[in-house]
Amino acid sequence: MIYDRSAGLSAIMFPVKEMKVFADLGFGQRSAPATAYKALLNADTGQVVSIVGSRYQVLHNSEALHLARFACACAFPGTQPDEWVPKSIEAPLNGGSCAVDLSHKQLRLDWELAPGVKDLFTPFVRFRNGYNGRTAFSLFFGFERMACSNGLVHEERIAGIKVSHDTRDIAEEIERRIQKAEFHRVPGTIRERLTRLWGHPVPRQLFSPIVHQVLRIRPPGSKGHRERRPIWAELQSVIELVTEKYVKEFGPTAYALMNVISDLATHLPSHYRFVRHGFVPRSRHSLQVLVALWLRGFSIRVAETSFSLDEYVKNLSKELATPEWRGYG
């Protein structure tokens, strides 16, 4: 179960202790060591967080936080690591993994999207770490529109780092990749993509089919999902209200469409997150990456002289079937 924490890091900053694992061979027999595994314990509570492989290297969340702040300072020269503070925290109840968004105390990006037209954005960095043997350390750059806190998470390699906990000297490897990365390119890339969307017309009736496909919103199946149909109807109402809000602000444009998609990705309650195979909640992270994937592809297409919006919508399902998209579907 995922829950949000808007203040305090204490719940995920607990010390982790590594313990040997033994196999119980039955009454009257000595336990045998399971040398290929070890247990990770919350040292404060004594609770077993997970059983991992013996090669698993523990990267404490405190060290992950330090590395993420270092990455922020590398990406935005002139800022200091301690100026990047936690904005939101997500973690399961046992603290076996976490996702933390860091934002700068003062940094704002005043982007001109068209002559005389500006919009205000703030960058954030999301790092993910875990003690569960499945969650690698990963770091992503994202951007939020200040007026509504709509966010997207940049998906490309220049803007992300992922390192397995089986990596030797994991902290040193993460720092090496951060220093090698070209994070400084990210803000300009996002700004250029948003500029292409500004003022580009998109008929109001095409908003809903594009939103549904990009965010993998699927209706409940015809069998065994009667209880979900009222929620599906509620979700359609939510999408219409969000669409109306941004069409009113920006007109029926691609920029309005981007805000609809990013608003739903950022703020959609988990019980509305329909997916391809039923009614399974999706993470905010995966939805916000889908926004960035769509933004990249769509901004390229609208710049083509032969671009046809009707053809784009007709073929969108094929684009969303590519391996890159499937990784978040």
CSV table of N, CA and C in Angstrom, one decimal, residues 29 85 104 127 175 206 218 231 296 309:
chain,number,residue,atom,x,y,z
A,29,GLN,N,16.8,-30.8,14.9
A,29,GLN,CA,17.9,-30.6,14.0
A,29,GLN,C,18.4,-29.2,14.1
A,85,VAL,N,15.1,20.5,-0.9
A,85,VAL,CA,14.5,20.0,0.2
A,85,VAL,C,13.3,19.1,-0.2
A,104,HIS,N,13.8,22.9,-5.1
A,104,HIS,CA,14.7,24.0,-4.6
A,104,HIS,C,13.8,25.0,-3.8
A,127,PHE,N,14.1,10.8,-6.4
A,127,PHE,CA,14.9,9.6,-6.2
A,127,PHE,C,14.1,8.5,-5.6
A,175,GLU,N,27.7,8.3,-7.8
A,175,GLU,CA,28.3,9.6,-7.9
A,175,GLU,C,29.1,9.8,-9.3
A,206,LEU,N,-11.1,15.7,-29.4
A,206,LEU,CA,-10.0,14.7,-29.4
A,206,LEU,C,-9.3,14.6,-28.1
A,218,ARG,N,-8.3,2.5,-19.2
A,218,ARG,CA,-9.2,1.5,-19.8
A,218,ARG,C,-10.4,1.2,-19.0
A,231,ILE,N,-17.6,3.8,-10.8
A,231,ILE,CA,-16.4,4.6,-10.7
A,231,ILE,C,-15.8,5.0,-12.0
A,296,ARG,N,7.4,14.3,-25.7
A,296,ARG,CA,8.5,14.2,-26.6
A,296,ARG,C,8.0,13.8,-28.0
A,309,LEU,N,-3.5,15.6,-37.4
A,309,LEU,CA,-3.9,15.3,-36.1
A,309,LEU,C,-4.8,14.1,-36.1
